[in-house]
mmCIF file of C-alpha atoms in Angstrom:
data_model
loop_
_atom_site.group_PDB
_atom_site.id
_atom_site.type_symbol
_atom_site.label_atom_id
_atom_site.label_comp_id
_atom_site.label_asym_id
_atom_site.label_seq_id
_atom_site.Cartn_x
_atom_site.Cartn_y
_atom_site.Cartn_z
ATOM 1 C CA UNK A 1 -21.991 -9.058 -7.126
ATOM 2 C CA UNK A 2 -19.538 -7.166 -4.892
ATOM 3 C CA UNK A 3 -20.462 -3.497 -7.095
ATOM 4 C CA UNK A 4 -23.906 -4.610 -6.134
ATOM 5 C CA UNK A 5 -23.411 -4.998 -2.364
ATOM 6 C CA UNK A 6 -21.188 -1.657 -2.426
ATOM 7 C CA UNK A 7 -23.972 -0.187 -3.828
ATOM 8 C CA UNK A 8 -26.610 -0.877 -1.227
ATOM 9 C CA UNK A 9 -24.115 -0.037 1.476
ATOM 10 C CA UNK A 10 -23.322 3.651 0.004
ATOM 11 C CA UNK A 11 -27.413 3.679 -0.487
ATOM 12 C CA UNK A 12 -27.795 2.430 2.994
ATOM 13 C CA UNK A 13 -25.002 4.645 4.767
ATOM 14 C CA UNK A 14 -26.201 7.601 3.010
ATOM 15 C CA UNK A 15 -29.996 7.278 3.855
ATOM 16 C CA UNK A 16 -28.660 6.722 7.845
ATOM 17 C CA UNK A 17 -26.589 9.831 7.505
ATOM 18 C CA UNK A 18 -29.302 12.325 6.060
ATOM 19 C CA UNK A 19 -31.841 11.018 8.796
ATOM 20 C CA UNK A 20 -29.824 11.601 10.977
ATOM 21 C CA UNK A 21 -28.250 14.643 9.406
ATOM 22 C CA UNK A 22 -24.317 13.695 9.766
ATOM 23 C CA UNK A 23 -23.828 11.965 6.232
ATOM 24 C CA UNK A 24 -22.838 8.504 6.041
ATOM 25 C CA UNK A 25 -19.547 8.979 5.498
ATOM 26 C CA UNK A 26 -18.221 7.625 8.335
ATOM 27 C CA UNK A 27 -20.221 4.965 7.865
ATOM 28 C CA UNK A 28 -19.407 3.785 4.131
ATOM 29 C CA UNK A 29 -15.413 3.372 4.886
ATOM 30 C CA UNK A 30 -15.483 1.003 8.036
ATOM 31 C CA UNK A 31 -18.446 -1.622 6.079
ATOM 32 C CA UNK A 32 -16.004 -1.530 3.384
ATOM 33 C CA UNK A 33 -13.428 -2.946 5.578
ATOM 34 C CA UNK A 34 -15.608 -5.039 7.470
ATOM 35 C CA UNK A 35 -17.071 -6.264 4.131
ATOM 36 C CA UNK A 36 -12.765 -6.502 2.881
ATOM 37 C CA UNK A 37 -13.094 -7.448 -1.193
ATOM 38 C CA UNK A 38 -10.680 -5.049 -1.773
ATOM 39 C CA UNK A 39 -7.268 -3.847 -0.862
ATOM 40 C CA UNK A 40 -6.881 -0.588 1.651
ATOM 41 C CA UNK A 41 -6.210 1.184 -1.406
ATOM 42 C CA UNK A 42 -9.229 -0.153 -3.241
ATOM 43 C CA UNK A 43 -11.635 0.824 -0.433
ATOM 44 C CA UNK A 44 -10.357 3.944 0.200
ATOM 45 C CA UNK A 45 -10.451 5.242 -3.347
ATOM 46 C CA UNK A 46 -14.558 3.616 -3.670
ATOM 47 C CA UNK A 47 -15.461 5.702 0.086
ATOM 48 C CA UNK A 48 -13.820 8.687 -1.368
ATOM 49 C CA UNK A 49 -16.149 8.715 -5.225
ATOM 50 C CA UNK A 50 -18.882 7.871 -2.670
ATOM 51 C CA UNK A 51 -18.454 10.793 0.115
ATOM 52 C CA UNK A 52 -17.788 13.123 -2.609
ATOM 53 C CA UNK A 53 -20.721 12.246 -5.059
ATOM 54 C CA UNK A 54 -22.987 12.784 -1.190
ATOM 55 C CA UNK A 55 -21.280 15.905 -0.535
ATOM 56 C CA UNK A 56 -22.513 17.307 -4.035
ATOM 57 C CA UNK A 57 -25.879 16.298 -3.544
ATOM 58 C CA UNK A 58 -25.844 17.604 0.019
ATOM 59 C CA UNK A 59 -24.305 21.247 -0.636
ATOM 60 C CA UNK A 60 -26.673 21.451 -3.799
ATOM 61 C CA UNK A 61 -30.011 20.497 -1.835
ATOM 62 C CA UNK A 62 -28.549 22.833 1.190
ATOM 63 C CA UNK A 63 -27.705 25.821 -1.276
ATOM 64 C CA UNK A 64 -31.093 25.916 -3.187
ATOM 65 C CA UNK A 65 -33.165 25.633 0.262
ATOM 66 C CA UNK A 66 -32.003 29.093 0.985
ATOM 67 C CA UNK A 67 -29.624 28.728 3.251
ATOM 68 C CA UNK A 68 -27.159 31.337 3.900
ATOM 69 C CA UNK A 69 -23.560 30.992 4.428
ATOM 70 C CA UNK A 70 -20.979 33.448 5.055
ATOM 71 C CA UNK A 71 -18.453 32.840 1.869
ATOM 72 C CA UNK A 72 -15.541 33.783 3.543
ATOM 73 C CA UNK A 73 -15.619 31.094 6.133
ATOM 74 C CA UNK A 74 -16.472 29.238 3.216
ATOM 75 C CA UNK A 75 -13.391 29.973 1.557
ATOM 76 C CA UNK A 76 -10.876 29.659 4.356
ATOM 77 C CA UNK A 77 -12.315 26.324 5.850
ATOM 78 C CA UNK A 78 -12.325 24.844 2.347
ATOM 79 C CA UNK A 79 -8.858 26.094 1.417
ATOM 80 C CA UNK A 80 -7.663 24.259 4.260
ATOM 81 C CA UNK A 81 -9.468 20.810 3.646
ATOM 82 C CA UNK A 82 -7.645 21.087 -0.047
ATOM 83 C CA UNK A 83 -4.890 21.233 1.502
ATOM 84 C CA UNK A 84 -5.298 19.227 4.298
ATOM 85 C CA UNK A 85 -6.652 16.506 1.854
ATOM 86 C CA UNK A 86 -3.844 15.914 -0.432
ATOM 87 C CA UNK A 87 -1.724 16.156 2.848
ATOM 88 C CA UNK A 88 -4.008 13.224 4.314
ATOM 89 C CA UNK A 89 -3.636 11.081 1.045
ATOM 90 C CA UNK A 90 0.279 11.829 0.914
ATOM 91 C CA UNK A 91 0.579 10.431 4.424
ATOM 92 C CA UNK A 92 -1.839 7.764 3.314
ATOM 93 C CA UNK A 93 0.419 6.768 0.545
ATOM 94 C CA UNK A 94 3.683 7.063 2.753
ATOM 95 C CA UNK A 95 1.891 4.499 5.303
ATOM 96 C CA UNK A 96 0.653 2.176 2.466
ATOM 97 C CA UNK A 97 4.686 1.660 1.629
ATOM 98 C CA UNK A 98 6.531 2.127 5.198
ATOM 99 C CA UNK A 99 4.274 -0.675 6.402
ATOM 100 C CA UNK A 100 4.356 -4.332 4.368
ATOM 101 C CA UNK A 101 1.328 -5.616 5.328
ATOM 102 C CA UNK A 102 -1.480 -3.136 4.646
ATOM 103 C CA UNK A 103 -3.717 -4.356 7.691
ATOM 104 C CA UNK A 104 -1.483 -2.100 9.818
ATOM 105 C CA UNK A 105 -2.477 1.124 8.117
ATOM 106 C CA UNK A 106 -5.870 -0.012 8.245
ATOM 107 C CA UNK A 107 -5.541 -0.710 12.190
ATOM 108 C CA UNK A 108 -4.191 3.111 12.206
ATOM 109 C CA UNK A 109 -6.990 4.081 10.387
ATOM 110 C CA UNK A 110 -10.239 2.240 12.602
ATOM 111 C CA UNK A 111 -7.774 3.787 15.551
ATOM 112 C CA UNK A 112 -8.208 7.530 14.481
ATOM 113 C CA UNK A 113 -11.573 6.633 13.513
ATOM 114 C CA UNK A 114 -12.621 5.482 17.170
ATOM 115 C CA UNK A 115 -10.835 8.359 18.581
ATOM 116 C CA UNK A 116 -11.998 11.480 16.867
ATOM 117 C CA UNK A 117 -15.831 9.715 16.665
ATOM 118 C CA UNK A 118 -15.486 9.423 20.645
ATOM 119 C CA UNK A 119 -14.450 13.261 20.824
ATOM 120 C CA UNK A 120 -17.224 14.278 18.284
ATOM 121 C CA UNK A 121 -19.921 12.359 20.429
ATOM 122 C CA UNK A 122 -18.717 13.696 23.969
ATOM 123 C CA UNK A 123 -18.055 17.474 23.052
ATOM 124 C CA UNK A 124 -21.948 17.505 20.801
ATOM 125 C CA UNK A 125 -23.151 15.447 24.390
ATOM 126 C CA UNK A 126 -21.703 17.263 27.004
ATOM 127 C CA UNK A 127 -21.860 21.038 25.363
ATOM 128 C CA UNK A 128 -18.375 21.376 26.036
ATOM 129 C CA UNK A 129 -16.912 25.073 25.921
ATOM 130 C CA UNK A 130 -15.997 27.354 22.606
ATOM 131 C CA UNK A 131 -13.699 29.192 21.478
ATOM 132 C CA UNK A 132 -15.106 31.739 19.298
ATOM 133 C CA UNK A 133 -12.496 31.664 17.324
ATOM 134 C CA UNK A 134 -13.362 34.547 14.023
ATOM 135 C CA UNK A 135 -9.544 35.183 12.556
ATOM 136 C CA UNK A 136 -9.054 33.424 9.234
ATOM 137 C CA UNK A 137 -5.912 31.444 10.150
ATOM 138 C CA UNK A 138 -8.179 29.646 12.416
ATOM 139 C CA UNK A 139 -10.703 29.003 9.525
ATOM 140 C CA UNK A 140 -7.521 27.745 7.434
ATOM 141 C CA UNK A 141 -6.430 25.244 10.405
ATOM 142 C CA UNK A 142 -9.608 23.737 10.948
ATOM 143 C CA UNK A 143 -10.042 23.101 7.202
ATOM 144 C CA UNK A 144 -6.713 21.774 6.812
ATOM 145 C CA UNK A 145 -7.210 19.259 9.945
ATOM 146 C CA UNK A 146 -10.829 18.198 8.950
ATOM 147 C CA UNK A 147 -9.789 17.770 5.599
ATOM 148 C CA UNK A 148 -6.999 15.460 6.205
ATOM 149 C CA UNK A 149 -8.580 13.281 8.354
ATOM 150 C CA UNK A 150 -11.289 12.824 5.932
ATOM 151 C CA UNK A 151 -8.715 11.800 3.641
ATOM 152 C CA UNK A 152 -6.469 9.892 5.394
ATOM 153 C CA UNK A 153 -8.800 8.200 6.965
ATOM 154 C CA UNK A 154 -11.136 7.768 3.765
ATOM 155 C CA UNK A 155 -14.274 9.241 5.239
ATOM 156 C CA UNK A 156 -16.299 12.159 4.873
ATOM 157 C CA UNK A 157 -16.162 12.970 8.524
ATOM 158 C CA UNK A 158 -19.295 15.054 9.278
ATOM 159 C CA UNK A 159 -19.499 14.396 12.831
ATOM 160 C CA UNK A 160 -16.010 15.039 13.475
ATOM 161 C CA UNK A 161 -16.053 18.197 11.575
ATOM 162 C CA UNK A 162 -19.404 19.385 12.963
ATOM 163 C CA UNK A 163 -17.564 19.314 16.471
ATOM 164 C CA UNK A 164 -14.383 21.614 15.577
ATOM 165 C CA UNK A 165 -16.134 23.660 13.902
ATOM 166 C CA UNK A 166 -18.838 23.746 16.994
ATOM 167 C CA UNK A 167 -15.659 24.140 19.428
ATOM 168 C CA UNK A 168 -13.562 26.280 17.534
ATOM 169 C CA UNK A 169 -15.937 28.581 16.150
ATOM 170 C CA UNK A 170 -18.788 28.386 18.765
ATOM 171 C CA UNK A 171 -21.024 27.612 15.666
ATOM 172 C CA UNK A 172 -24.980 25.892 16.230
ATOM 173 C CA UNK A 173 -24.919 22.665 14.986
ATOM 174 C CA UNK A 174 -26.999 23.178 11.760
ATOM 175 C CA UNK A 175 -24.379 26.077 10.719
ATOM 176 C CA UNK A 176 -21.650 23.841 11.616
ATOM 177 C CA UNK A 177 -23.261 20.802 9.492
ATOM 178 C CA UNK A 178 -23.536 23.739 6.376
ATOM 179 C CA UNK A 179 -19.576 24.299 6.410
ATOM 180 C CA UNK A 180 -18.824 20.624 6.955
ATOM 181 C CA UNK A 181 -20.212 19.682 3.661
ATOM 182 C CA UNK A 182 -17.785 22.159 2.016
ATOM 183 C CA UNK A 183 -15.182 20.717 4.030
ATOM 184 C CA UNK A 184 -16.281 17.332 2.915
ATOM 185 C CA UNK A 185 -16.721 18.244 -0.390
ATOM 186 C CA UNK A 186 -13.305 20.128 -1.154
ATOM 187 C CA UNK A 187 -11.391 17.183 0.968
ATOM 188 C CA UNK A 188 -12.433 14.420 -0.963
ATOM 189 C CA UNK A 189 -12.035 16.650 -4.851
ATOM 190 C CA UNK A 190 -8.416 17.396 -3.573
ATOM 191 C CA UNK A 191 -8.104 13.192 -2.700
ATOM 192 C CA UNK A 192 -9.614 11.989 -6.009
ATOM 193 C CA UNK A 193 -6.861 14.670 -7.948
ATOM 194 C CA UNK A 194 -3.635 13.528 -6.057
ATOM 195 C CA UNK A 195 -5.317 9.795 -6.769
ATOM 196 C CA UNK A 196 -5.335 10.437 -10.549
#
């Protein structure tokens, strides 16, 4: 029954997110919680299959609709999410044993949430200033802190990423929703290995 109920929530989160055009990662994670049949662990690892298996679908529907990227940003920003990913599930896995009762990590985790979702909804509102960042080190830093907040924090992020990259890279917002989904997509693969 609860595979069931997952399921319509991942159906659910993911229809929401390509209405709206974010992804519903940051959606599927905090209904798991809410919903709490499994351990932090647990829910973590079924958000992660589920972001991942939406950021396939998502970069393969973007890709054959003919829209162009420019590779190299491609590269950098997803180099960094690898990265940044198994360095989110490390400290994931650090927090899961420091603290004895897993609620804790999961309090850290709705915190971060609330905070980064509050600066991805004020800087897209409020057309904040950017950087126009273009060196590759930049790319590389971006990546690496978009990809481990998706993992440590078990969602795909879109939003979140969408406003770096926006601010960093003075990007529109449909370019900057292209490279998130490589960010996604490379964040979560490097999760699901350091899981295995």
């Amino acid at each position: 029954m609860i595979g069931l109920i997952y399921f319509v929530v991942i159906v659910l989160a993911n229809t929401v997110g390509a209405i709206s055009g974010m992804g519903g990662g940051v959606l599927i994670k905090p209904i798991l919680d809410l919903i709490g049949a499994h351990s932090v662990a647990g829910i973590s690892f079924y958000s992660t299959v589920a972001v991942f298996t939406m950021s396939i679908v998502s970069t393969v529907r973007q890709v054959s609709s003919g829209k162009s990227l420019n590779w190299q940003i491609v590269g950098w920003v997803s180099g960094g999410a690898v990265v940044g990913g198994i360095a989110g599930n490390i400290v994931f896995e650090i927090f899961l044993r420091l603290f004895e009762n897993e609620k804790h990590v999961q309090l850290i985790q709705i915190f971060l949430t609330v905070l980064t979702l509050v600066f991805a909804f004020f800087y897209t509102k409020h057309h904040q200033p950017k950087f126009h960042l273009t060196s590759w080190i930049w790319y590389l830093i971006c990546g690496g802190i978009l990809g481990f907040l998706a993992s440590f924090l078990g969602i795909g992020g879109g939003p979140i990423n969408v406003s770096l990259l926006m601010l960093m890279f003075a990007l529109p917002i449909k370019e900057a929703t292209l490279y998130s989904l490589s960010t996604i997509f490379f964040s979560q693969l490097a999760k699901l290995v350091t899981i295995a």
